[in-house]
Coordinates of C-alpha atoms and ligand atoms in Angstrom, one line a residue:
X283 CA 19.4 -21.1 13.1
X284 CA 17.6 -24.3 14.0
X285 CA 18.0 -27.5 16.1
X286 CA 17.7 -31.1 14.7
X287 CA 14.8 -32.3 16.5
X288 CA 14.9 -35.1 18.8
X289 CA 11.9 -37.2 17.2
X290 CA 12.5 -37.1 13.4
X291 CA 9.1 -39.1 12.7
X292 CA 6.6 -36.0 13.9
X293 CA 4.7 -34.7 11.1
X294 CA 3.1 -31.6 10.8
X295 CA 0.2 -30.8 8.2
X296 CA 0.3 -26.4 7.5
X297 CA -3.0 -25.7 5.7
X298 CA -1.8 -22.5 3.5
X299 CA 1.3 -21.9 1.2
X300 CA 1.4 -17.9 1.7
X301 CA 4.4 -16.6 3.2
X302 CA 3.1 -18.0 6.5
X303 CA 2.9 -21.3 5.7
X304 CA 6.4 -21.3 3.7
X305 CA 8.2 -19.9 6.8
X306 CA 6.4 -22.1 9.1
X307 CA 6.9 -25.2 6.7
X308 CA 10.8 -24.7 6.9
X309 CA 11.7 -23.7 10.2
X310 CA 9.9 -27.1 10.9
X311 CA 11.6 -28.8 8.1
X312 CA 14.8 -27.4 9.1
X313 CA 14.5 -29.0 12.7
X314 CA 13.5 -31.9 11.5
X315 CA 9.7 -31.9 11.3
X316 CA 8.0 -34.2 8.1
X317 CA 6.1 -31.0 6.9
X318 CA 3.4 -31.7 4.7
X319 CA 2.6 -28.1 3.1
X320 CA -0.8 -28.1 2.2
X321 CA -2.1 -25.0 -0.9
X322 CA -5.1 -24.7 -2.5
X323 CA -3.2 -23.0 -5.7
X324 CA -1.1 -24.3 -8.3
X325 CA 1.9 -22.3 -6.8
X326 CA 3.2 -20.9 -3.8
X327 CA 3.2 -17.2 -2.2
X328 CA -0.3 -16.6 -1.6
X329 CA -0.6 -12.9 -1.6
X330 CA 2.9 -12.3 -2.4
X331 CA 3.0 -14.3 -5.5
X332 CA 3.5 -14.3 -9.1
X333 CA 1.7 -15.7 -12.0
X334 CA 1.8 -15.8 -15.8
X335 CA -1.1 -13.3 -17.1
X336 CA -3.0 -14.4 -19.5
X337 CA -4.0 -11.1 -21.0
X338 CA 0.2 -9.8 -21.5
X339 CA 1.6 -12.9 -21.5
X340 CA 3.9 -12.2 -19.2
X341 CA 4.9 -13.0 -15.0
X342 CA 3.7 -10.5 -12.8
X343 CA 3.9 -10.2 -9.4
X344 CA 0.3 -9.8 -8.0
X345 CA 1.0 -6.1 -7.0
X346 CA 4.8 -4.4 -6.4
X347 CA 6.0 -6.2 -2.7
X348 CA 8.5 -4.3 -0.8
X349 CA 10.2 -5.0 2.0
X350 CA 12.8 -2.8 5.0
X351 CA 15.5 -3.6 6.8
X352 CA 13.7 -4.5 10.1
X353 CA 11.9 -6.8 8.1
X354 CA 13.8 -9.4 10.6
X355 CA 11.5 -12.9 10.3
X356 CA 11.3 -12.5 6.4
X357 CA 14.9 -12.1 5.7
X358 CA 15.3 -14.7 8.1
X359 CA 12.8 -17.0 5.9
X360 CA 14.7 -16.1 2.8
X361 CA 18.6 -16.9 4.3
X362 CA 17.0 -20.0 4.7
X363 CA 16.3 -20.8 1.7
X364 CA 19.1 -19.0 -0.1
X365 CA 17.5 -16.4 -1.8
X366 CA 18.4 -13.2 0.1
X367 CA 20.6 -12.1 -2.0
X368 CA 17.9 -11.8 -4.9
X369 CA 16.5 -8.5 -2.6
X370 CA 17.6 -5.5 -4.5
X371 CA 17.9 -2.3 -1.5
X372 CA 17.9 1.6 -1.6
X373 CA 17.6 3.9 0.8
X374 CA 16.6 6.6 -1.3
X375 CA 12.3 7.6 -1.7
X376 CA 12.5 10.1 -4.6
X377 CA 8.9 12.2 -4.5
X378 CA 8.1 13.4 -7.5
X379 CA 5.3 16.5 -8.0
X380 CA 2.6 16.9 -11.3
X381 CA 5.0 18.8 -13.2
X382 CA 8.1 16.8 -12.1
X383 CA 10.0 18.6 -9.7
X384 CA 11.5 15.9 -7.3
X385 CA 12.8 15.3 -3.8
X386 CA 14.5 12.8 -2.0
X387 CA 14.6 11.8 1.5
X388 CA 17.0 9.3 2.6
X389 CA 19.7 8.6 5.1
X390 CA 22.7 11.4 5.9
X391 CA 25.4 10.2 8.2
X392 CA 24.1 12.3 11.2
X393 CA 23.3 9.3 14.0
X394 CA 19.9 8.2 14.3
X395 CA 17.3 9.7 14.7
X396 CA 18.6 12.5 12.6
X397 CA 19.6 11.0 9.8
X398 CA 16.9 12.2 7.3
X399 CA 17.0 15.2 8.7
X400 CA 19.2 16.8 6.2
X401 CA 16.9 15.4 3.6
X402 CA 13.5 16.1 4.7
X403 CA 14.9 19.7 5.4
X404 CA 16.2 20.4 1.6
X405 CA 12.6 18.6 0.1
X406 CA 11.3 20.9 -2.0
X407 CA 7.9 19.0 -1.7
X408 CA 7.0 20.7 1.8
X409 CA 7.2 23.8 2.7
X410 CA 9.0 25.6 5.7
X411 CA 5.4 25.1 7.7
X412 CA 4.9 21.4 6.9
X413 CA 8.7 20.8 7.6
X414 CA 8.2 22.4 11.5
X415 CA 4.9 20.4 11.6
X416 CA 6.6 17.3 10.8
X417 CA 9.7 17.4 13.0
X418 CA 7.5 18.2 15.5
X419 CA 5.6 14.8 14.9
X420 CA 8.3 12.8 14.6
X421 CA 10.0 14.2 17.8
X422 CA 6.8 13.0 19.2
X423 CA 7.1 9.5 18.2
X424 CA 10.8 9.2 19.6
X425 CA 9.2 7.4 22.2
X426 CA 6.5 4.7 22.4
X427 CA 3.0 4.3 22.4
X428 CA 1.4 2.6 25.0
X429 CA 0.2 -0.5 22.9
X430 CA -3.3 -0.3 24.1
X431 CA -3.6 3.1 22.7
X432 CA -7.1 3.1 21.6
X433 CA -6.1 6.8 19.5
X434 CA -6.6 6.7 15.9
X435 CA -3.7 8.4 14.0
X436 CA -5.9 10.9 12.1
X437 CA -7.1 11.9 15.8
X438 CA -3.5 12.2 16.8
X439 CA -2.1 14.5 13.9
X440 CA -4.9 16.7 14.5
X441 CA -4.5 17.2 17.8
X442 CA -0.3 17.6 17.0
X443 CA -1.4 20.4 14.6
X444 CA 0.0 18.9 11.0
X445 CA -0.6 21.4 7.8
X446 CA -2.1 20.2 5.1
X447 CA 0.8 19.6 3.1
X448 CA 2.2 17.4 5.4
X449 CA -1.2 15.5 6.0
X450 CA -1.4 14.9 2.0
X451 CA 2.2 14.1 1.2
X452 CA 3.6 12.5 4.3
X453 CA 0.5 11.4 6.5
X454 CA -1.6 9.7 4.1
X455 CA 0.4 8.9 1.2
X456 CA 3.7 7.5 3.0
X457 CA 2.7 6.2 6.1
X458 CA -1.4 5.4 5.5
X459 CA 0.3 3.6 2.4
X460 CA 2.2 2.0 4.5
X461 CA -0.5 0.8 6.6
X462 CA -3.2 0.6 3.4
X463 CA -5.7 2.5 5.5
X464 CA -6.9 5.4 6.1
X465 CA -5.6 7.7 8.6
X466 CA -8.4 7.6 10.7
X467 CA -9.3 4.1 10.8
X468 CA -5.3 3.5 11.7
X469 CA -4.4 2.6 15.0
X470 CA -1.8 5.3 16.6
X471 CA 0.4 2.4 17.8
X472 CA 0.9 1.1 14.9
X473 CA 1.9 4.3 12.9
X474 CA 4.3 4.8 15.4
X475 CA 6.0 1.7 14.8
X476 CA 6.3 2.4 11.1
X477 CA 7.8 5.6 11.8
X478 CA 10.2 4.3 14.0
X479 CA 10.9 1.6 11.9
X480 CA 11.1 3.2 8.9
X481 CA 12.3 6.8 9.7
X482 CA 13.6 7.2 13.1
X483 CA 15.6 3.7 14.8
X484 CA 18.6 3.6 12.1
X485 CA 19.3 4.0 8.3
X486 CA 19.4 0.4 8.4
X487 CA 15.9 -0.6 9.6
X488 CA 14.5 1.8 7.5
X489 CA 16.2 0.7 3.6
X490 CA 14.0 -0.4 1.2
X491 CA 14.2 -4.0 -0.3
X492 CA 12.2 -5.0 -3.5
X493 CA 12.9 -8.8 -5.2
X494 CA 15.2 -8.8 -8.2
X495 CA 12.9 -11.7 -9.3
X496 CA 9.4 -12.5 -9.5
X497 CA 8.0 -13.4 -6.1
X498 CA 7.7 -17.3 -7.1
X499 CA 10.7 -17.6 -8.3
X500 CA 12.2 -16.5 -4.6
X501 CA 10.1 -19.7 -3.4
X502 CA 11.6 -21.8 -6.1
X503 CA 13.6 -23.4 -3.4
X504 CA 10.9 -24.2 -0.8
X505 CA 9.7 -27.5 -2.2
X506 CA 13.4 -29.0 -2.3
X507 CA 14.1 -27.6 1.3
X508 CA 10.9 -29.5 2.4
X509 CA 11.3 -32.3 0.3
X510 CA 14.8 -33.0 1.0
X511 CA 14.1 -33.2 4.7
X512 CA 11.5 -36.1 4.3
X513 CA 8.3 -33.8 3.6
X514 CA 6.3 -32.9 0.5
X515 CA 4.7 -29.5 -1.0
X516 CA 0.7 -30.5 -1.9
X517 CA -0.5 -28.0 -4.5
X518 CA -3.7 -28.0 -5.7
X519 CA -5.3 -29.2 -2.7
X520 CA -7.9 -27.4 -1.2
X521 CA -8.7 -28.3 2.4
X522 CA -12.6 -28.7 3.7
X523 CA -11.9 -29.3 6.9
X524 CA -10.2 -31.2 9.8
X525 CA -10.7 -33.4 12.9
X526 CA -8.7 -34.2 16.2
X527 CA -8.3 -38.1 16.4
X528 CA -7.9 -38.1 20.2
X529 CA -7.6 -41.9 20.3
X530 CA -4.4 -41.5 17.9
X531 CA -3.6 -38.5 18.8
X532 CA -3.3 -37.5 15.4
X533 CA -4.7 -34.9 13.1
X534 CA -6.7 -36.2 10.3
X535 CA -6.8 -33.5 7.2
X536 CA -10.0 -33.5 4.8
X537 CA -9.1 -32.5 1.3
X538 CA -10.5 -32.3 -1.9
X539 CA -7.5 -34.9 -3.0
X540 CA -8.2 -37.2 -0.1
X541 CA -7.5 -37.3 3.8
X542 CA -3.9 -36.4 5.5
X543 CA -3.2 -37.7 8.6
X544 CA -0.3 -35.8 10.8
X545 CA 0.5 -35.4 14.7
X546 CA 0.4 -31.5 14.5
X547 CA -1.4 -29.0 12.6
X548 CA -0.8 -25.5 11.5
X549 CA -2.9 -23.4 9.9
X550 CA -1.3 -20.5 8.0
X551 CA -4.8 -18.9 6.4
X552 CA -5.7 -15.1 6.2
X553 CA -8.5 -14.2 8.2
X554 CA -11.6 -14.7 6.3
X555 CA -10.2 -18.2 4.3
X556 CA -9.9 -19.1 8.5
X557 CA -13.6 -18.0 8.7
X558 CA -14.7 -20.6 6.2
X559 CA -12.9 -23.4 7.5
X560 CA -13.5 -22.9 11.4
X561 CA -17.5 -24.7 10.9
X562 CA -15.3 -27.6 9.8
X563 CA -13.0 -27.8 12.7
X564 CA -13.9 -29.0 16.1
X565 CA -16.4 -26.7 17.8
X566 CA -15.5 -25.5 20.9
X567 CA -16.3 -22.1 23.3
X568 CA -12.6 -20.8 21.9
X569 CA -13.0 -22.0 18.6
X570 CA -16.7 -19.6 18.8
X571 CA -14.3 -16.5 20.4
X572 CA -11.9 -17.0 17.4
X573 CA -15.1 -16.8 15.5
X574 CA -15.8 -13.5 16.8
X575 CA -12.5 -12.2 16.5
X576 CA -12.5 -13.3 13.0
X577 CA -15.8 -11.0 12.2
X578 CA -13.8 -7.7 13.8
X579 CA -11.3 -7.9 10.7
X580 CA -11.7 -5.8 7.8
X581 CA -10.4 -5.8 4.1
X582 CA -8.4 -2.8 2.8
X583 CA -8.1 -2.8 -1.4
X584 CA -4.4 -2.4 -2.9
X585 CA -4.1 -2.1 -7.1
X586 CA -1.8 -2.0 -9.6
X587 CA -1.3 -1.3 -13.2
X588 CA 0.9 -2.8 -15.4
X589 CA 2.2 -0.9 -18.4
X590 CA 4.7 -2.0 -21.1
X591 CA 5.7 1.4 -23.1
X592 CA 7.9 1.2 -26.5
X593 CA 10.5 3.6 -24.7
X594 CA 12.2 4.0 -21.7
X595 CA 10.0 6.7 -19.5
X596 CA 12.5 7.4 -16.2
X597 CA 15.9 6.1 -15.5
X598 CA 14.5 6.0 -11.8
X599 CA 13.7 2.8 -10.3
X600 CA 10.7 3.9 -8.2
X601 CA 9.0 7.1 -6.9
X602 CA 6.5 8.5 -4.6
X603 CA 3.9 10.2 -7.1
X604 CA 2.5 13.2 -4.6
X605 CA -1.1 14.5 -5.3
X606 CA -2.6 12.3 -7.1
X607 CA -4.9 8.8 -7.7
X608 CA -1.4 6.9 -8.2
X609 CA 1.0 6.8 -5.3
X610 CA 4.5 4.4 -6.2
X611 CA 6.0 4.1 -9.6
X612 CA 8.2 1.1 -9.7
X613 CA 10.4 0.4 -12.9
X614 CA 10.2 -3.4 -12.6
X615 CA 12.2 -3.1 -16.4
X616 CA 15.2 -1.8 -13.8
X617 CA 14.2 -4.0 -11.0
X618 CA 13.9 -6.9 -11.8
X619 CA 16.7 -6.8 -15.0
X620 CA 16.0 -10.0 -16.6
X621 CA 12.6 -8.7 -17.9
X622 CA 12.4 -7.4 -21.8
X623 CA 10.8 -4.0 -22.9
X624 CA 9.9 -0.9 -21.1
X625 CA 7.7 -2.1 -17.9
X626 CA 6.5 0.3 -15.1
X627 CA 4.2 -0.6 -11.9
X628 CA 2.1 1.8 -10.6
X629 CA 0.3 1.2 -7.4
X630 CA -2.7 2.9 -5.6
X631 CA -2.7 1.8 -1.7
X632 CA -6.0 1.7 0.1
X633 CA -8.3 3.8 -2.2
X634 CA -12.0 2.3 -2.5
X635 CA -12.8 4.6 -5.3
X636 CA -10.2 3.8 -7.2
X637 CA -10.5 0.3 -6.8
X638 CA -14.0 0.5 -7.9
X639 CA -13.5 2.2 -11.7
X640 CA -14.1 0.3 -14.1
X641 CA -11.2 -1.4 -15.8
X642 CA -10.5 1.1 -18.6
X643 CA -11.6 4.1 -16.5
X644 CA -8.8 3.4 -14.2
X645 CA -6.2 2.7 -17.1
X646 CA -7.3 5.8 -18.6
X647 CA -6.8 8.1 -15.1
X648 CA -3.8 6.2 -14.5
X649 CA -1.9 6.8 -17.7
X650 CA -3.3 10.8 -17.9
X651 CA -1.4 11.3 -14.4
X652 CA 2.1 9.5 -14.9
X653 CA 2.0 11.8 -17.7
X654 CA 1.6 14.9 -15.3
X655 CA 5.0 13.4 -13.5
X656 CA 6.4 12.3 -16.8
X657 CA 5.3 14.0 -20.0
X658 CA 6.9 11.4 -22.2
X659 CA 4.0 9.4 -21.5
X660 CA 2.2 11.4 -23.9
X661 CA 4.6 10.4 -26.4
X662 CA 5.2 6.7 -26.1
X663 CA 3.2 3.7 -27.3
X664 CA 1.2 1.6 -24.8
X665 CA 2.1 -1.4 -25.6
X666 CA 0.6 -3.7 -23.1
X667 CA -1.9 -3.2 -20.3
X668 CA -2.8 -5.1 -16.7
X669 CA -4.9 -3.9 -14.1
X670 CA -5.2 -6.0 -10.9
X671 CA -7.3 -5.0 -7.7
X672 CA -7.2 -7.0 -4.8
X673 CA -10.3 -5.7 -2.8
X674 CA -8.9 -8.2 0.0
X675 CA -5.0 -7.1 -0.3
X676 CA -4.7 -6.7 3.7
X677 CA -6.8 -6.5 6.6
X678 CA -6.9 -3.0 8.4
X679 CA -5.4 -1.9 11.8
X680 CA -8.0 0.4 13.7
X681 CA -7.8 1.3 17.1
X682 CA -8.1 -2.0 19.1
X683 CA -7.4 -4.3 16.1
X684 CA -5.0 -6.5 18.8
X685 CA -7.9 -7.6 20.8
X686 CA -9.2 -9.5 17.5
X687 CA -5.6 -10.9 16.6
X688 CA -5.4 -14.7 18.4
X689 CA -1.8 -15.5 19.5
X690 CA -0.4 -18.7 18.1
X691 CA -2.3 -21.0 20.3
X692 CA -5.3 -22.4 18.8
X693 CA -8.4 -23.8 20.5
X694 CA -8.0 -26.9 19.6
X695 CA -5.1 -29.9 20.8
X696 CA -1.9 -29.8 19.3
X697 CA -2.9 -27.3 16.2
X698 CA -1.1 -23.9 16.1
X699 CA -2.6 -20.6 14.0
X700 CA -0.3 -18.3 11.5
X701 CA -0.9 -16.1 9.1
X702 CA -0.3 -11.9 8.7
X703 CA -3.3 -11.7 10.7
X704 CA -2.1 -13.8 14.0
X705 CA -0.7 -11.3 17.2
X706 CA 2.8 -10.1 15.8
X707 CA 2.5 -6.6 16.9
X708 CA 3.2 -6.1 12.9
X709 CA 0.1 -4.5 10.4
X710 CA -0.7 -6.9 7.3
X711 CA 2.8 -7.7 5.8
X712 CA 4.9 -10.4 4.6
X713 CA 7.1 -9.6 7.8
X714 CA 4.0 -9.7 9.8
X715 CA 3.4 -13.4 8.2
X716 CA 7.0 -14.6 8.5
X717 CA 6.5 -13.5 12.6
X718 CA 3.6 -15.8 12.1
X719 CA 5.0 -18.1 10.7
X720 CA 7.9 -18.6 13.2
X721 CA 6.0 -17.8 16.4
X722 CA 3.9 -20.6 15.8
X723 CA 6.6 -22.9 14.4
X724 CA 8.5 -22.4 18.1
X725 CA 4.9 -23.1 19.7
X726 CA 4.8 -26.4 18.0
X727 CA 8.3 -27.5 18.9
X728 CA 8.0 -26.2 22.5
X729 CA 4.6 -28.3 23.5
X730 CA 6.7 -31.2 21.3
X731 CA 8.9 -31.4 24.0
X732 CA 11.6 -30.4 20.9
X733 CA 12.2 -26.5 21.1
X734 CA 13.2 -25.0 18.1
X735 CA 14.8 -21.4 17.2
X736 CA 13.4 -19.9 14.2
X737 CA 11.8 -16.1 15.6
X738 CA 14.4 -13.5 14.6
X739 CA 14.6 -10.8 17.1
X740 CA 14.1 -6.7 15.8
X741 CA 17.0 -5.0 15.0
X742 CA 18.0 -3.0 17.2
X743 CA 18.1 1.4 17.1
X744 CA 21.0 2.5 16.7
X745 CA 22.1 6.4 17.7
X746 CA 20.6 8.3 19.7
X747 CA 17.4 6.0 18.9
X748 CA 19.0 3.5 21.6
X749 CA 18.2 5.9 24.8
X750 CA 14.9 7.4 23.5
X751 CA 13.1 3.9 22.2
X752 CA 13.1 2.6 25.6
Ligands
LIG1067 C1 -1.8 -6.3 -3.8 C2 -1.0 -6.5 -2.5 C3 0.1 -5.7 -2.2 C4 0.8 -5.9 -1.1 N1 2.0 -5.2 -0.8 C5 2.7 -5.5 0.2 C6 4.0 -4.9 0.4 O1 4.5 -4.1 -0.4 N2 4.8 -5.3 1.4 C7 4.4 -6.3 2.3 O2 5.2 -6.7 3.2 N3 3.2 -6.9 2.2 C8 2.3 -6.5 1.2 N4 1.1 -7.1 1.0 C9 0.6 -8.0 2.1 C10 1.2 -9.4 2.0 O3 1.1 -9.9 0.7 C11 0.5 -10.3 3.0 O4 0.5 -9.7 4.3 C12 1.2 -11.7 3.1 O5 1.6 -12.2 1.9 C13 0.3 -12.6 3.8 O6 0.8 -13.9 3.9 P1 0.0 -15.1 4.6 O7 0.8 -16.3 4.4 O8 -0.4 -14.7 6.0 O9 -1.4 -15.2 3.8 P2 -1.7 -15.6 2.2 O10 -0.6 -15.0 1.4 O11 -3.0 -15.1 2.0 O12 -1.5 -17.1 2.2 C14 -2.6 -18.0 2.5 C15 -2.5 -19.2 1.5 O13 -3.6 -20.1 1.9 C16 -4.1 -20.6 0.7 N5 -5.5 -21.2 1.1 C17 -6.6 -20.5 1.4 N6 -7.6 -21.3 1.7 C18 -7.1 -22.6 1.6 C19 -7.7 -23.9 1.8 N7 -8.9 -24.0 2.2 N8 -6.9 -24.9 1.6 C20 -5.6 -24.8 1.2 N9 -5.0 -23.6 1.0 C21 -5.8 -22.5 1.2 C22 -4.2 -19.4 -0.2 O14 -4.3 -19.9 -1.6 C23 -2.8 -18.8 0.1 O15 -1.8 -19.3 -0.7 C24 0.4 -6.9 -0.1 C25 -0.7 -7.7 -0.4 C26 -1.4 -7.5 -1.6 C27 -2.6 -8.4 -1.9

């Protein structure tokens, strides 16, 4: 997957231990690259991380991360450090209605693109109407989008008639989910991807992966890789800021623990921690247009509540909950198997009211509705609560979002930009980070004069999915 690289004494310092900065950090390592991963936490992940709660006393992931097959660069990322086969997948979405009627959609063996058809055709969540308006929706988005689309997908669906079963249900709980937007404030090109991605190009592309483990413990294995290849994992250490030594040629790091010096710099950061640093970087005209790209980004919220029950409520492992506050059920007790006692997740995508209850407001709505899906709830003892809202989960992909996403080249000598936010053509996601990560690790190695393979190409459709993608 990688080269050794011809100079084994170039360092590189990556600001930021997210997914980004981990992918980044070993690709580089991996070719031979001293890494020095700087992170302002105790631990790695960044967004996609997990800590010991105080108020449980237990590890929880900071909110339910899943993954799907075309999640190329992050599978990539974890083959490299050995971990990919701690992903647990399913291509099975059970929806569940208040009362608990359920429906699944999921792959049949019919060849792409018609392998949910079966499914989506038997779901007794839509009716015949929103099944027609669908199909006819999806047909639609066989075929790209032209990229610079500037069509939002709430314009789109109302101009391709959708009922409002299929609007609720599908539209904004699945895909808007998906995006953690809105419908309206959601690009059209980058709804259509999902789709593809997840419904249309092959069963494959489209299966859902969810860590067997807390998220740390899949990094576990990222400070030996970068270790035992000459570098080291800083944690703790927040960075202020950062100068090119052009005499040297060298990078010179400011942190709170003192100054790093290293030939290349990457900076793995999400888009407002980029914000703060840039008045401490060199100034320059590009470094004031990354500025202003910067100020175009917006935050969506994502929450989730943790609940430890003294019974089992559903043999399922996760759910679509239709109709309601709550969207995804995961059973991290069946998930992740090496956790005691009776643990659901639920999770409530991109919903500014909900994220601003107050705390026991939103405990108290969210246990009333699982009960609507599963009326044991009523029955069992709460054991244990956590409620955790990120108001900054992920940053939104409206119409025109790619004119304020930089590409890997920064505007400064020999320093290279990551993070979920950077041009991937992905919306906020670990894959989109992992892209990051190795787009800008290639960068690097190409202006080093020591190109490096790291960027894992899409899958590709399979089917029929192969003539109409083109
Ligand atoms: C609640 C929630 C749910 C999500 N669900 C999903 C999901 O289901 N699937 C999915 O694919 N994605 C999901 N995401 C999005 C995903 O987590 C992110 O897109 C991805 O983790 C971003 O990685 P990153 O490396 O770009 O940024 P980050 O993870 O933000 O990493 C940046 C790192 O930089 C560090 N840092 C910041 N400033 C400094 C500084 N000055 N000095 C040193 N270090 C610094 C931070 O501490 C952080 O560790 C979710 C996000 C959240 C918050």
């Amino acid at each position: 997957m990688t080269n050794q690289t011809q100079n084994p004494k170039n360092s590189v310092a990556i600001i930021g231990g997210g997914v980004a900065g981990m992918s980044a950090g070993c690709a580089l390592a991996g070719a031979g690259y001293r890494v020095q991963l700087i992170e302002r936490r105790g631990y790695l992940g960044g967004r996609a991380s997990s800590y010991l709660h105080p108020g449980v006393g237990e590890v929880i992931d900071n909110c339910q991360h899943a993954l799907f097959g075309c999640c190329t660069n992050l599978l990539g990322f974890y083959g490299r450090i050995g971990v990919a086969d701690q992903i647990h997948w399913t291509r099975q979405m059970t929806m569940i209605e208040p009362g608990g009627r359920r429906s699944q959609l999921g792959p049949s063996s019919l060849p792409a693109p018609l392998h949910g058809l079966p499914k989506l055709l038997s779901a007794h969540a839509f009716s015949l109407a929103d099944k027609i308006a669908l199909g006819r929706a999806l047909t639609a988005l066989m075929k790209p989008v032209p990229a610079d689309s500037m069509e939002s997908l709430g314009a789109w669906l109302k101009r391709n008639g959708q009922t409002k079963g299929a609007l609720d249900r599908f539209w904004r709980l699945v895909i808007a989910s998906a995006l953690n937007a809105e419908i309206d404030s959601i690009s059209l090109p980058y709804a259509a991807k999902v789709i593809r991605e997840l419904f249309l190009n092959s069963a494959e592309a489209g299966s859902m992966g969810m860590s067997r483990v807390p998220l740390s413990d899949l990094y576990a294995n990222v400070t030996p890789f970068i270790e035992s290849r000459g570098g080291a994992v800083l944690l703790n250490t927040h960075v202020d800021g950062a100068a090119f030594d052009a005499r040297q040629a060298k990078w010179k790091v400011q942190t709170r623990n003192g100054e790093i010096t290293a030939d290349s710099l990457l900076i793995a950061l999400p888009f407002e921690a980029m914000g703060k640093l840039l008045p401490q970087l060199p100034a320059n005209a590009q470094a004031e247009k990354l500025a202003n790209q910067i100020a175009r980004h917006e935050h969506w919220p994502i929450c989730s509540v943790h609940l430890w029950f003294d019974r089992e409520i559903t043999d399922l492992e996760h759910a679509v909950l239709l109709d309601r506050e709550i969207h995804w059920m995961y059973n991290q007790s069946k998930l992740q198997p090496n956790r005691s006692g009776h643990y659901l997740e639920l999770v409530v995508s991109a919903t500014r009211s909900f994220a601003a209850l107050e705390r026991q407001q939103a405990i108290d709505l969210a246990l009333r509705e699982l009960a609507e899906f599963f009326p044991i709830v009523k029955q069992a003892k709460l054991e244990k609560v956590a409620l955790l809202k990120d108001v900054r989960a992920t940053f939104g992909v409206s119409p025109g979002i790619d004119a304020a996403r930089p590409s890997a080249a920064s505007p400064w000598p020999k320093c290279y930009l990551a993070g979920d936010w950077i041009n991937t053509g992905w919306p906020s996601t670990m894959e989109s980070a992992a892209r990051s990560g190795h787009l800008a690790a290639e960068k690097l190695g190409l202006e080093d004069e020591n190109p490096l393979r790291c960027f894992e190409l899409d899958l590709k459709p399979s089917g029929l999915m192969r003539l109409l993608a083109k």
